XYZ file of C-alpha atoms in Angstrom:
760
model
C -69.475 -181.791 -132.378
C -69.858 -181.457 -136.127
C -66.693 -180.459 -137.943
C -66.685 -178.292 -141.033
C -65.089 -179.380 -144.308
C -62.687 -177.136 -146.205
C -63.553 -176.942 -149.918
C -61.854 -175.028 -152.741
C -62.656 -173.968 -156.309
C -60.767 -172.316 -159.087
C -62.846 -169.286 -160.083
C -62.288 -167.931 -163.588
C -63.286 -164.374 -164.324
C -62.078 -162.345 -161.336
C -59.994 -159.409 -162.456
C -60.196 -156.808 -159.678
C -60.908 -156.305 -155.984
C -64.559 -155.631 -156.779
C -64.859 -159.167 -158.168
C -63.414 -160.544 -154.945
C -65.946 -158.599 -152.872
C -68.845 -159.795 -155.033
C -67.895 -163.450 -154.751
C -67.257 -163.160 -151.011
C -70.611 -161.523 -150.256
C -72.510 -163.955 -152.461
C -71.199 -167.152 -150.878
C -71.214 -165.806 -147.325
C -75.016 -165.579 -147.549
C -75.351 -169.326 -148.075
C -76.291 -171.400 -145.004
C -73.439 -173.270 -143.321
C -70.687 -171.328 -145.101
C -67.864 -169.812 -143.027
C -64.205 -168.727 -143.260
C -64.534 -167.548 -146.865
C -61.230 -166.719 -148.558
C -61.089 -165.409 -152.125
C -57.639 -165.119 -153.712
C -57.611 -162.902 -156.787
C -54.120 -163.799 -158.008
C -54.616 -167.547 -157.564
C -58.209 -167.323 -158.894
C -59.199 -169.456 -155.940
C -62.175 -169.577 -153.577
C -61.919 -171.599 -150.377
C -64.427 -171.891 -147.545
C -65.645 -174.135 -144.754
C -68.928 -176.013 -145.125
C -70.935 -177.248 -142.160
C -72.454 -180.746 -142.473
C -76.024 -180.832 -143.742
C -75.977 -177.201 -144.939
C -75.106 -175.924 -148.413
C -73.507 -178.384 -150.816
C -70.401 -177.649 -152.912
C -72.635 -177.667 -155.994
C -74.829 -174.958 -154.429
C -71.760 -172.803 -153.829
C -70.587 -173.287 -157.415
C -74.047 -172.349 -158.740
C -74.043 -169.175 -156.634
C -70.642 -168.176 -158.035
C -71.602 -168.959 -161.617
C -74.813 -166.933 -161.253
C -72.522 -163.898 -160.928
C -70.973 -164.635 -164.317
C -67.851 -166.495 -163.212
C -66.765 -170.080 -163.835
C -66.162 -172.309 -160.799
C -64.149 -175.526 -161.076
C -63.726 -177.647 -157.907
C -60.140 -178.387 -156.935
C -59.224 -181.982 -156.318
C -58.262 -181.776 -152.662
C -59.763 -180.073 -149.646
C -57.831 -177.028 -148.624
C -56.518 -177.006 -145.091
C -56.670 -173.783 -143.157
C -53.664 -171.504 -143.259
C -50.788 -172.514 -141.053
C -47.614 -170.930 -139.857
C -44.544 -172.611 -138.547
C -42.522 -171.238 -135.701
C -38.961 -171.943 -134.753
C -38.177 -172.138 -131.096
C -34.685 -173.484 -131.003
C -32.817 -173.027 -127.735
C -30.129 -170.385 -127.708
C -27.008 -171.238 -125.792
C -24.588 -168.392 -125.624
C -22.735 -166.144 -128.052
C -25.883 -165.634 -130.073
C -26.000 -169.438 -130.204
C -29.080 -170.732 -132.043
C -29.608 -174.461 -132.147
C -31.895 -175.382 -134.973
C -34.980 -177.146 -133.731
C -37.295 -175.533 -136.218
C -40.815 -176.785 -136.509
C -41.886 -178.291 -139.799
C -43.101 -176.052 -142.566
C -46.645 -174.814 -142.369
C -49.437 -177.196 -143.110
C -49.928 -177.627 -146.808
C -51.781 -175.284 -149.066
C -53.773 -176.618 -151.893
C -51.548 -177.175 -154.877
C -53.622 -179.647 -156.756
C -51.074 -180.525 -159.377
C -48.100 -180.610 -157.108
C -46.876 -177.054 -157.536
C -45.283 -175.559 -160.597
C -44.868 -178.856 -162.276
C -48.639 -179.216 -162.485
C -50.785 -178.775 -165.555
C -52.284 -175.407 -166.360
C -55.556 -174.979 -164.615
C -54.632 -177.099 -161.591
C -53.123 -175.853 -158.363
C -51.686 -172.497 -159.383
C -54.274 -170.823 -161.549
C -52.541 -169.319 -164.529
C -55.387 -168.646 -166.910
C -57.915 -165.860 -166.798
C -61.232 -166.399 -168.543
C -64.081 -164.012 -167.859
C -67.747 -163.449 -167.219
C -70.788 -164.660 -169.082
C -69.081 -164.393 -172.410
C -66.198 -166.716 -171.695
C -65.713 -170.436 -171.459
C -62.954 -172.425 -169.737
C -60.996 -172.695 -172.954
C -60.408 -168.939 -172.729
C -57.829 -169.613 -170.026
C -55.326 -170.629 -172.698
C -56.272 -167.886 -175.173
C -54.650 -164.486 -175.676
C -56.694 -161.586 -174.298
C -57.972 -160.537 -177.730
C -59.590 -163.947 -178.336
C -61.531 -164.251 -175.066
C -65.291 -163.941 -174.714
C -64.951 -160.499 -173.144
C -62.923 -159.327 -176.125
C -65.553 -160.736 -178.512
C -68.190 -158.599 -176.792
C -66.002 -155.517 -177.298
C -65.523 -156.336 -180.998
C -69.289 -156.829 -181.521
C -70.187 -153.610 -179.704
C -67.443 -151.701 -181.477
C -68.694 -152.925 -184.856
C -72.318 -151.958 -184.069
C -71.424 -148.537 -182.685
C -68.933 -147.869 -185.479
C -71.432 -148.925 -188.166
C -74.167 -146.762 -186.686
C -71.836 -143.798 -186.404
C -70.627 -144.221 -189.993
C -74.140 -144.632 -191.399
C -75.325 -141.564 -189.501
C -73.449 -139.455 -192.069
C -75.617 -140.830 -194.900
C -78.897 -142.025 -193.361
C -81.542 -140.215 -191.327
C -81.528 -140.627 -187.539
C -84.660 -142.814 -187.533
C -82.663 -145.500 -189.404
C -79.406 -145.314 -187.418
C -81.011 -144.915 -183.981
C -82.050 -148.636 -183.888
C -78.407 -149.636 -184.411
C -77.319 -147.638 -181.353
C -80.237 -149.120 -179.427
C -79.255 -152.648 -180.542
C -75.682 -152.107 -179.349
C -77.001 -150.984 -175.981
C -79.281 -154.004 -175.596
C -76.591 -156.482 -176.700
C -74.378 -155.323 -173.845
C -77.164 -154.963 -171.307
C -78.177 -158.626 -171.587
C -75.028 -160.024 -169.893
C -74.396 -156.949 -167.733
C -78.033 -156.764 -166.646
C -78.171 -160.471 -165.846
C -75.074 -160.071 -163.717
C -76.511 -157.008 -161.942
C -79.674 -158.952 -161.044
C -77.659 -161.921 -159.783
C -75.486 -159.606 -157.686
C -78.535 -157.909 -156.204
C -79.958 -161.309 -155.222
C -76.594 -162.268 -153.737
C -76.427 -159.218 -151.495
C -74.730 -156.603 -153.711
C -77.563 -154.349 -154.956
C -75.266 -151.357 -155.467
C -72.816 -152.995 -157.837
C -70.953 -151.278 -160.649
C -73.098 -153.228 -163.121
C -76.244 -151.814 -161.491
C -75.010 -148.235 -161.888
C -74.030 -148.745 -165.513
C -77.240 -150.552 -166.501
C -79.434 -147.955 -164.789
C -77.646 -145.102 -166.551
C -77.679 -146.802 -169.970
C -81.377 -147.752 -169.757
C -82.252 -144.266 -168.575
C -80.374 -142.726 -171.469
C -82.143 -144.993 -173.973
C -85.522 -144.093 -172.457
C -84.950 -140.337 -172.804
C -83.795 -140.751 -176.419
C -80.012 -140.663 -175.939
C -79.380 -144.131 -177.375
C -76.215 -142.959 -179.143
C -74.624 -142.039 -175.843
C -76.079 -145.119 -174.125
C -74.379 -147.322 -176.729
C -71.102 -145.493 -176.244
C -71.438 -145.865 -172.471
C -71.847 -149.654 -172.601
C -69.071 -149.913 -175.191
C -66.634 -147.978 -172.989
C -67.701 -150.019 -169.963
C -66.970 -153.258 -171.863
C -63.584 -151.851 -172.924
C -62.842 -151.013 -169.285
C -63.654 -154.576 -168.199
C -61.439 -155.956 -170.963
C -58.581 -153.730 -169.809
C -59.037 -154.992 -166.249
C -58.853 -158.507 -167.665
C -55.565 -157.695 -169.402
C -54.187 -156.026 -166.265
C -55.075 -159.022 -164.092
C -53.334 -161.306 -166.583
C -50.234 -159.111 -166.503
C -50.238 -159.136 -162.700
C -50.437 -162.957 -162.741
C -47.584 -163.156 -165.247
C -45.035 -162.992 -162.425
C -46.454 -166.146 -160.853
C -46.631 -167.816 -164.264
C -42.978 -166.924 -164.862
C -42.016 -168.526 -161.554
C -43.894 -171.702 -162.442
C -42.085 -171.837 -165.768
C -38.722 -171.928 -163.972
C -39.322 -175.604 -163.257
C -38.172 -177.988 -165.964
C -40.956 -180.335 -167.034
C -38.747 -183.432 -166.977
C -35.873 -184.680 -164.845
C -33.231 -187.362 -165.327
C -33.677 -189.818 -162.470
C -30.785 -192.197 -161.832
C -31.550 -195.903 -161.542
C -29.621 -198.145 -159.109
C -27.569 -199.492 -162.041
C -26.396 -195.965 -162.945
C -28.592 -195.533 -166.022
C -31.069 -192.650 -166.269
C -34.758 -192.385 -167.018
C -36.829 -189.344 -167.901
C -39.640 -188.596 -165.452
C -41.944 -185.621 -164.920
C -40.424 -183.284 -162.338
C -43.526 -183.402 -160.157
C -43.158 -187.188 -159.881
C -39.784 -186.962 -158.125
C -39.915 -188.302 -154.574
C -37.800 -187.491 -151.551
C -34.687 -189.657 -151.691
C -34.539 -189.954 -155.495
C -31.179 -189.273 -157.128
C -31.220 -187.051 -160.218
C -28.597 -186.145 -162.785
C -28.212 -182.430 -163.592
C -26.117 -181.767 -166.685
C -24.396 -178.484 -167.600
C -27.022 -176.016 -168.834
C -29.906 -177.878 -167.159
C -32.264 -176.317 -164.651
C -32.231 -178.081 -161.305
C -35.586 -179.945 -161.119
C -35.832 -180.188 -157.317
C -34.669 -178.965 -153.948
C -31.903 -181.291 -152.878
C -28.364 -181.943 -151.699
C -25.399 -182.510 -154.015
C -23.973 -185.997 -153.562
C -21.370 -185.830 -156.305
C -19.896 -183.154 -158.551
C -18.882 -179.502 -158.466
C -20.371 -176.648 -160.454
C -21.342 -172.987 -160.416
C -25.087 -172.503 -160.062
C -26.958 -169.461 -161.332
C -29.629 -168.957 -158.657
C -30.802 -165.571 -159.969
C -34.146 -166.910 -161.292
C -35.062 -167.834 -157.704
C -33.132 -165.520 -155.381
C -32.369 -162.565 -157.658
C -28.625 -162.974 -156.930
C -26.854 -162.368 -160.226
C -23.456 -163.891 -159.345
C -23.210 -167.688 -159.879
C -22.480 -169.582 -156.648
C -19.983 -172.458 -156.402
C -21.595 -175.648 -155.092
C -20.174 -179.067 -154.252
C -20.930 -182.270 -152.316
C -23.068 -181.615 -149.231
C -24.339 -178.247 -150.472
C -28.032 -177.566 -150.848
C -29.469 -176.584 -154.233
C -32.837 -175.036 -155.016
C -35.268 -175.927 -157.771
C -35.092 -173.640 -160.801
C -31.364 -172.859 -160.484
C -29.306 -173.170 -163.669
C -26.295 -175.499 -163.647
C -23.496 -173.633 -165.384
C -20.661 -176.070 -166.074
C -20.211 -179.298 -164.067
C -22.333 -182.447 -163.907
C -24.115 -182.925 -160.582
C -25.850 -185.798 -158.858
C -28.489 -184.401 -156.540
C -30.481 -186.235 -153.869
C -34.072 -184.927 -153.707
C -34.835 -183.430 -150.273
C -38.342 -182.056 -150.895
C -41.296 -183.210 -152.952
C -42.350 -180.990 -155.855
C -45.333 -179.559 -153.962
C -43.015 -178.326 -151.204
C -39.927 -177.182 -153.073
C -38.669 -173.605 -152.954
C -40.456 -172.430 -156.106
C -43.773 -173.963 -155.014
C -43.496 -172.253 -151.647
C -42.601 -168.926 -153.272
C -45.597 -169.190 -155.607
C -47.835 -170.059 -152.679
C -46.487 -167.163 -150.666
C -46.972 -164.610 -153.455
C -50.525 -165.846 -154.052
C -51.378 -165.627 -150.367
C -49.669 -162.242 -150.085
C -51.829 -160.754 -152.817
C -54.919 -162.029 -150.983
C -53.842 -160.197 -147.820
C -55.229 -156.662 -147.755
C -53.248 -153.651 -146.589
C -54.868 -151.184 -144.137
C -55.139 -148.607 -146.924
C -56.930 -151.128 -149.136
C -59.376 -152.073 -146.369
C -60.179 -148.390 -145.836
C -60.816 -147.840 -149.558
C -63.101 -150.892 -149.672
C -65.122 -149.678 -146.668
C -65.307 -146.213 -148.204
C -66.481 -147.532 -151.589
C -69.215 -149.591 -149.909
C -70.813 -146.327 -148.760
C -69.791 -144.394 -151.866
C -72.053 -146.242 -154.338
C -75.427 -145.944 -152.525
C -74.486 -142.388 -151.599
C -73.814 -141.620 -155.255
C -77.218 -143.022 -156.250
C -78.877 -140.710 -153.732
C -76.938 -137.726 -155.096
C -77.912 -138.715 -158.635
C -81.573 -138.874 -157.611
C -81.313 -135.443 -155.995
C -79.732 -134.037 -159.188
C -82.746 -135.352 -161.104
C -85.451 -134.155 -158.686
C -84.278 -130.829 -157.205
C -82.927 -128.656 -160.104
C -86.235 -128.555 -162.083
C -87.807 -126.837 -159.093
C -84.816 -124.955 -157.661
C -82.862 -124.010 -160.788
C -85.478 -124.177 -163.523
C -83.863 -127.029 -165.458
C -86.124 -128.921 -167.810
C -86.731 -132.543 -166.875
C -84.740 -133.941 -169.829
C -81.633 -131.963 -168.784
C -82.074 -132.927 -165.150
C -82.483 -136.648 -165.876
C -79.575 -136.584 -168.354
C -77.189 -134.941 -165.894
C -78.388 -137.144 -163.046
C -77.598 -140.233 -165.114
C -74.153 -138.805 -165.905
C -73.525 -138.318 -162.177
C -74.488 -141.969 -161.692
C -71.819 -143.035 -164.169
C -69.197 -140.799 -162.603
C -69.923 -142.534 -159.299
C -68.731 -145.954 -160.553
C -65.979 -146.788 -158.029
C -64.001 -149.132 -160.329
C -60.880 -146.986 -160.489
C -60.920 -146.246 -156.772
C -61.416 -149.888 -155.769
C -58.652 -151.178 -158.058
C -56.180 -148.376 -157.268
C -54.717 -150.003 -154.140
C -54.746 -153.767 -154.891
C -53.345 -153.219 -158.391
C -50.354 -151.360 -156.957
C -49.917 -153.863 -154.119
C -50.030 -156.859 -156.480
C -47.469 -155.251 -158.784
C -45.198 -154.369 -155.867
C -45.366 -157.890 -154.444
C -44.660 -159.423 -157.864
C -41.754 -157.034 -158.507
C -40.249 -158.001 -155.168
C -40.661 -161.734 -155.794
C -38.740 -161.415 -159.066
C -35.793 -160.018 -157.109
C -35.822 -162.478 -154.244
C -37.774 -160.158 -151.935
C -40.777 -162.087 -150.640
C -43.406 -160.161 -148.680
C -46.395 -161.816 -147.049
C -49.138 -159.396 -147.949
C -50.015 -155.771 -148.467
C -50.048 -155.005 -144.732
C -46.380 -155.973 -144.358
C -45.468 -154.185 -147.600
C -47.110 -151.006 -146.306
C -45.399 -151.143 -142.881
C -41.852 -151.813 -144.112
C -41.530 -148.428 -145.772
C -42.720 -146.642 -142.615
C -39.962 -148.185 -140.451
C -37.869 -145.817 -138.358
C -35.460 -148.511 -137.146
C -34.107 -151.764 -138.581
C -32.789 -154.178 -135.946
C -30.388 -156.898 -137.122
C -29.425 -160.153 -135.504
C -25.680 -160.760 -135.920
C -24.866 -164.413 -136.560
C -26.087 -165.537 -139.976
C -27.591 -162.132 -140.722
C -24.864 -159.472 -140.664
C -22.235 -162.205 -140.728
C -21.890 -165.157 -143.086
C -23.190 -167.577 -140.469
C -20.256 -169.909 -141.197
C -17.895 -169.378 -138.257
C -14.673 -171.356 -138.014
C -12.594 -172.261 -135.010
C -9.533 -169.989 -134.846
C -8.066 -170.733 -131.403
C -8.049 -173.645 -128.942
C -6.759 -172.671 -125.499
C -6.927 -175.611 -123.078
C -6.654 -175.113 -119.335
C -3.391 -176.061 -117.641
C -2.877 -179.795 -117.761
C -5.314 -180.286 -120.652
C -4.608 -180.778 -124.367
C -6.222 -179.180 -127.429
C -7.499 -182.548 -128.663
C -9.047 -183.320 -125.271
C -10.750 -179.915 -125.214
C -12.071 -180.435 -128.737
C -13.283 -183.991 -128.135
C -15.348 -182.944 -125.096
C -16.813 -179.914 -126.904
C -17.634 -181.971 -129.991
C -19.402 -184.545 -127.824
C -21.684 -181.878 -126.364
C -22.347 -180.206 -129.739
C -23.009 -183.445 -131.668
C -26.364 -183.390 -133.453
C -26.775 -179.621 -133.308
C -27.334 -177.568 -136.459
C -26.152 -174.314 -134.883
C -23.310 -172.596 -136.816
C -20.922 -172.655 -133.814
C -21.687 -176.313 -133.178
C -20.966 -177.082 -136.821
C -17.681 -175.200 -136.538
C -16.631 -177.293 -133.513
C -17.526 -180.546 -135.275
C -15.730 -179.443 -138.455
C -12.601 -178.581 -136.460
C -12.693 -181.987 -134.742
C -13.020 -183.753 -138.080
C -10.192 -181.716 -139.611
C -7.856 -182.615 -136.751
C -8.924 -186.262 -136.726
C -10.383 -185.965 -133.231
C -13.173 -188.432 -132.451
C -15.946 -186.930 -130.276
C -16.570 -188.749 -127.017
C -19.919 -190.396 -126.312
C -22.422 -187.999 -124.722
C -25.930 -188.318 -123.373
C -28.602 -186.091 -121.894
C -27.946 -183.047 -124.065
C -29.814 -179.954 -122.876
C -29.693 -176.221 -123.416
C -29.876 -173.128 -121.248
C -31.353 -170.607 -123.713
C -28.953 -167.816 -124.529
C -26.211 -169.227 -122.317
C -24.978 -172.767 -122.850
C -25.526 -176.303 -124.056
C -24.814 -179.185 -121.681
C -24.350 -182.966 -121.804
C -23.026 -185.806 -119.696
C -19.786 -187.342 -120.969
C -18.807 -190.434 -119.056
C -19.923 -189.531 -115.540
C -19.083 -185.841 -115.748
C -21.211 -182.840 -116.722
C -19.742 -180.824 -119.595
C -21.018 -177.428 -120.755
C -20.113 -175.280 -123.744
C -21.360 -171.746 -123.237
C -20.767 -168.055 -123.006
C -18.318 -166.367 -120.617
C -21.385 -164.940 -118.926
C -22.602 -168.454 -118.149
C -19.230 -169.336 -116.632
C -19.245 -166.186 -114.501
C -22.782 -166.865 -113.261
C -21.696 -170.391 -112.344
C -18.914 -168.897 -110.193
C -16.109 -170.489 -112.203
C -12.715 -168.780 -111.902
C -10.879 -168.801 -115.227
C -7.490 -167.988 -113.753
C -4.904 -167.412 -116.444
C -7.511 -167.943 -119.171
C -9.246 -164.669 -118.204
C -6.582 -162.529 -119.880
C -6.717 -164.696 -123.003
C -10.505 -164.348 -123.054
C -10.249 -160.542 -123.020
C -7.614 -160.615 -125.781
C -9.678 -162.851 -128.075
C -12.855 -160.815 -127.587
C -10.921 -157.624 -128.294
C -9.985 -159.142 -131.659
C -13.694 -159.447 -132.487
C -13.844 -163.192 -131.925
C -16.624 -165.131 -130.270
C -15.381 -167.215 -127.357
C -16.986 -170.310 -125.833
C -15.956 -171.463 -122.382
C -15.885 -175.248 -121.953
C -16.476 -176.392 -118.361
C -16.016 -179.814 -116.825
C -18.274 -179.824 -113.762
C -17.327 -176.428 -112.204
C -13.772 -176.224 -113.527
C -12.570 -174.681 -116.809
C -11.548 -177.139 -119.493
C -10.505 -174.421 -121.915
C -11.548 -171.735 -124.409
C -12.605 -172.122 -128.043
C -12.512 -168.975 -130.194
C -14.513 -168.527 -133.399
C -14.454 -165.971 -136.151
C -17.527 -165.293 -138.302
C -16.758 -162.742 -140.995
C -19.286 -160.011 -141.887
C -21.091 -160.481 -145.172
C -19.359 -158.826 -148.106
C -22.202 -156.363 -148.664
C -23.029 -155.748 -144.976
C -21.367 -152.329 -144.698
C -22.873 -151.151 -147.999
C -26.315 -152.455 -146.971
C -26.152 -150.616 -143.639
C -25.067 -147.417 -145.409
C -27.992 -147.737 -147.848
C -30.442 -147.833 -144.926
C -28.844 -144.704 -143.500
C -29.385 -142.888 -146.801
C -33.077 -143.815 -146.582
C -33.287 -142.176 -143.168
C -33.638 -145.478 -141.302
C -31.557 -146.155 -138.182
C -29.807 -149.561 -138.189
C -28.995 -151.311 -134.899
C -27.546 -154.742 -134.085
C -29.076 -156.946 -131.373
C -26.854 -159.864 -130.452
C -26.372 -162.406 -127.707
C -22.632 -162.314 -128.321
C -20.237 -160.677 -125.861
C -19.978 -156.907 -125.769
C -16.420 -156.634 -127.133
C -17.142 -158.863 -130.138
C -20.463 -157.179 -130.840
C -18.972 -153.692 -130.702
C -16.024 -154.707 -132.892
C -18.387 -155.973 -135.603
C -20.721 -152.965 -135.219
C -17.899 -150.423 -135.555
C -16.614 -152.100 -138.716
C -20.099 -151.977 -140.271
C -21.142 -148.538 -139.060
C -24.119 -149.197 -136.792
C -25.050 -149.215 -133.105
C -24.956 -152.456 -131.133
C -26.749 -153.964 -128.148
C -24.868 -157.045 -127.001
C -25.144 -159.898 -124.476
C -28.902 -160.066 -125.019
C -30.879 -163.124 -124.031
C -34.009 -163.887 -126.112
C -36.224 -162.070 -123.593
C -33.814 -159.109 -123.648
C -34.237 -158.854 -127.418
C -37.995 -158.671 -126.956
C -37.650 -155.836 -124.460
C -35.271 -154.003 -126.789
C -37.714 -154.357 -129.689
C -40.499 -152.956 -127.493
C -38.300 -149.984 -126.532
C -37.420 -149.257 -130.161
C -41.098 -149.428 -131.168
C -41.805 -146.475 -128.899
C -39.957 -144.320 -131.461
C -41.827 -145.743 -134.457
C -42.255 -148.926 -136.538
C -39.389 -151.429 -136.229
C -38.216 -154.030 -138.747
C -36.415 -157.015 -137.200
C -34.050 -158.965 -139.473
C -32.923 -162.452 -138.448
C -31.809 -165.723 -139.946
C -35.153 -167.372 -139.209
C -33.749 -170.112 -136.971
C -34.026 -168.846 -133.420
C -35.327 -165.324 -133.936
C -39.030 -166.172 -134.133
C -40.032 -164.304 -130.919
C -38.200 -161.122 -131.954
C -39.459 -161.368 -135.539
C -43.024 -161.661 -134.244
C -42.626 -158.791 -131.761
C -41.375 -156.317 -134.378
C -43.675 -154.284 -136.625
C -42.331 -156.400 -139.512
C -40.140 -159.485 -139.246
C -37.719 -160.131 -142.118
C -35.932 -163.482 -142.440
C -32.700 -163.846 -144.357
C -32.067 -167.255 -145.840
C -31.748 -168.937 -149.202
C -35.123 -170.612 -149.274
C -35.057 -172.367 -145.885
C -38.368 -173.508 -144.455
C -38.130 -171.080 -141.589
C -37.057 -168.152 -143.758
C -40.111 -168.624 -145.956
C -42.658 -169.498 -143.273
C -41.775 -167.659 -140.059
C -41.464 -163.944 -140.823
C -43.540 -161.302 -142.626
C -40.943 -161.056 -145.394
C -37.847 -162.893 -146.575
C -34.688 -161.857 -148.429
C -33.735 -164.901 -150.496
C -30.524 -163.448 -151.848
C -28.859 -163.632 -148.408
C -27.714 -160.034 -148.841
C -27.964 -157.285 -146.225
C -28.620 -154.870 -149.095
C -31.901 -156.689 -149.670
C -33.319 -155.031 -146.541
C -32.842 -151.522 -147.944
C -34.367 -152.787 -151.196
C -37.447 -153.896 -149.239
C -37.761 -150.407 -147.748
C -37.327 -148.830 -151.179
C -39.913 -151.139 -152.764
C -42.410 -150.412 -149.995
C -42.019 -146.666 -150.390
C -42.291 -146.881 -154.181
C -45.476 -148.956 -153.838
C -47.111 -146.587 -151.352
C -46.216 -143.596 -153.555
C -47.882 -145.436 -156.436
C -50.972 -146.065 -154.277
C -51.272 -142.369 -153.367
C -50.922 -141.382 -157.026
C -53.602 -143.892 -158.027
C -56.077 -142.659 -155.423
C -55.435 -139.061 -156.490
C -56.040 -139.963 -160.160
C -59.235 -141.901 -159.375
C -60.788 -139.198 -157.194
C -59.361 -136.236 -159.117
C -60.786 -137.284 -162.486
C -64.203 -137.916 -160.971
C -64.190 -134.534 -159.245
C -63.350 -132.740 -162.495
C -66.032 -134.533 -164.504
C -68.602 -134.090 -161.744
C -68.190 -130.315 -161.967
C -68.221 -130.248 -165.783
C -71.303 -132.511 -165.866
C -73.312 -130.371 -163.463
C -72.342 -127.283 -165.468
C -73.497 -128.981 -168.683
C -70.041 -128.974 -170.272
C -69.770 -132.769 -170.537
C -72.380 -135.509 -170.932
C -72.874 -139.257 -170.569
C -69.995 -140.729 -172.521
C -67.335 -138.464 -170.949
C -68.830 -139.474 -167.588
C -68.192 -143.170 -168.163
C -64.837 -142.208 -169.664
C -64.009 -140.596 -166.307
C -64.275 -144.004 -164.713
C -62.904 -146.120 -167.551
C -60.120 -143.633 -168.185
C -59.215 -143.491 -164.520
C -59.240 -147.300 -164.353
C -56.866 -147.482 -167.308
C -54.562 -144.836 -165.839
C -54.338 -146.368 -162.356
C -53.811 -149.826 -163.854
C -51.019 -148.626 -166.146
C -49.473 -146.699 -163.268
C -49.585 -149.813 -161.059
C -48.018 -151.955 -163.797
C -45.041 -149.590 -163.820
C -44.062 -151.169 -160.512
C -43.404 -154.469 -162.292
C -40.325 -152.785 -163.774
C -39.153 -151.466 -160.379
C -35.434 -151.675 -159.724
C -33.522 -150.829 -156.543
C -31.825 -147.439 -156.512
C -28.163 -147.696 -157.455
């Protein structure tokens, strides 16, 4: 069986969804090409090549024939991957962390944000036949596309100025020259697109109309048409650059150099992307953290707002995780690198935003299908306007051809095609700047339509850092004995309750006993063999199902749960060893975040595996409904029931909520840059704030309102100019202005989203 090879190029010159469609159709026609993915924001083309079919050079030539520049990326691009977390759940919303590794790598040729411009994350934006690769580093006004606008503007302006002093026969050639100058690159591109399977391109419409106008003696208007078209393309170029600025800003969060500590304690300067897992780096006050890592020495306050959007500096000390791009406020830190540059938090965020902008929302897919029929339909209407009125309405042929050509220009679907992706890209970028990561337009569109938001409890509505509050051993047992057995069973687990048990044992100087054969009963308990006896740490429900009588501990269990505490029952064989009570405080902003959802008309509900008394106590304090004592399969059934009333957003900590996150209309993970939080769900709230969920809903609704406005502008302007053209009120240049003007308006309207801020 022959296996395909994944190949990738950086493609310079794409500035709208139409460009993406052109490149996709062109390369899909080549033999042996499959799985074509074109990413506008990353300026990247990736596809699979079958052995013995088209060569990478043939693909590059096909792309460059359309007027773009294709540069092969250094490494093959693996197919998209997604990691899932399937950690066992053992009672009280227990979630042991057995998360799968992060998704298989995505091509970041230069190792993420530390890479050079032009590698990995594409930050430049050169364009069309008139540009060269050097344009990627130039301001918009110095690019090849801008030079074409200046040349055309000079020719048209000179001809217009001379027309006041010279006869028409002398100025007409200047207008004609301006038309031909523009039609050379545009016409060449139209021919290449027709050969590549896109005969009804925007370039074809414009060239046909401009040539027709020149033929019937309207060279002045033909020149103005091509000039306005070139201006429109330049504005799209500028808009695409602005939309990519968010990704560029993220990449610039990474310091270029880091201070790596040598074994003798001295430091050496190295490029940040050259840091390896296990290296020790020195982070001085005022420095940006150059890596994801763990603090080995030092205390400081870290400003994580550039990455998570959280404006309040966070105190960090030995053992705490830090994320690349954070700003060290005051203390000196020694940080052990935990992730390579290509896989640190900023690199993954950049990758996620790029991939999100390549994902099309349902509304965008509909507009693209509609525009595919729109253009040939418009050409037929234009032909009918030329052929029928001379016979039916008595128009002369010049008037009929002139108005038919104007209809052709009005039909350019540029504004309509760009109306949705421009808004989506701006919305996704605005969210990323505030720690709200959304994996694509489809998820962004669905979030705002949610009728219900379902929250996990531990680590989502609560801090996820429970502490042991009570140790109640059974008669004849001691607190230290109870704790040593429980710590033996929980050893090696990353679950918050397990960590709390181990922390309590360490604080009391209790040494965990040796355990073997650890296992979990999802949603109920974790078990191990200590000595020759089977020990379990689980929920009261697990103890009841095992037929264990708690005796005098039953009353204490009810009291502790009534206080809103989570209680674990420790069993030795089939006898109670004692109770361990935990308290996990709600997040500081949880009540305000729940209230904000209510103001948006969204119903919040809590789904937890914890006991009913504890769940209801937390829910009442936060002001939402609760469903408690849910096993993982129960959560799935509850999500399905809620979806009957409308779209459901599920919010979890990304550790053991993968099934529920996948079952919901949109899954949202809360977590400060963890692998699972970034890779598992449809969206992630990096600030670790419940209020971030209402901000996601608000951003989605603002984006969809922007989309509707853009579509109305694009279609409304065309409708107005279509009527005025057929009535003879407006001519050729207002017709192209209808499209160029609409493109400018929808682009500017979409860019407003970059300044979006959550409602106070």
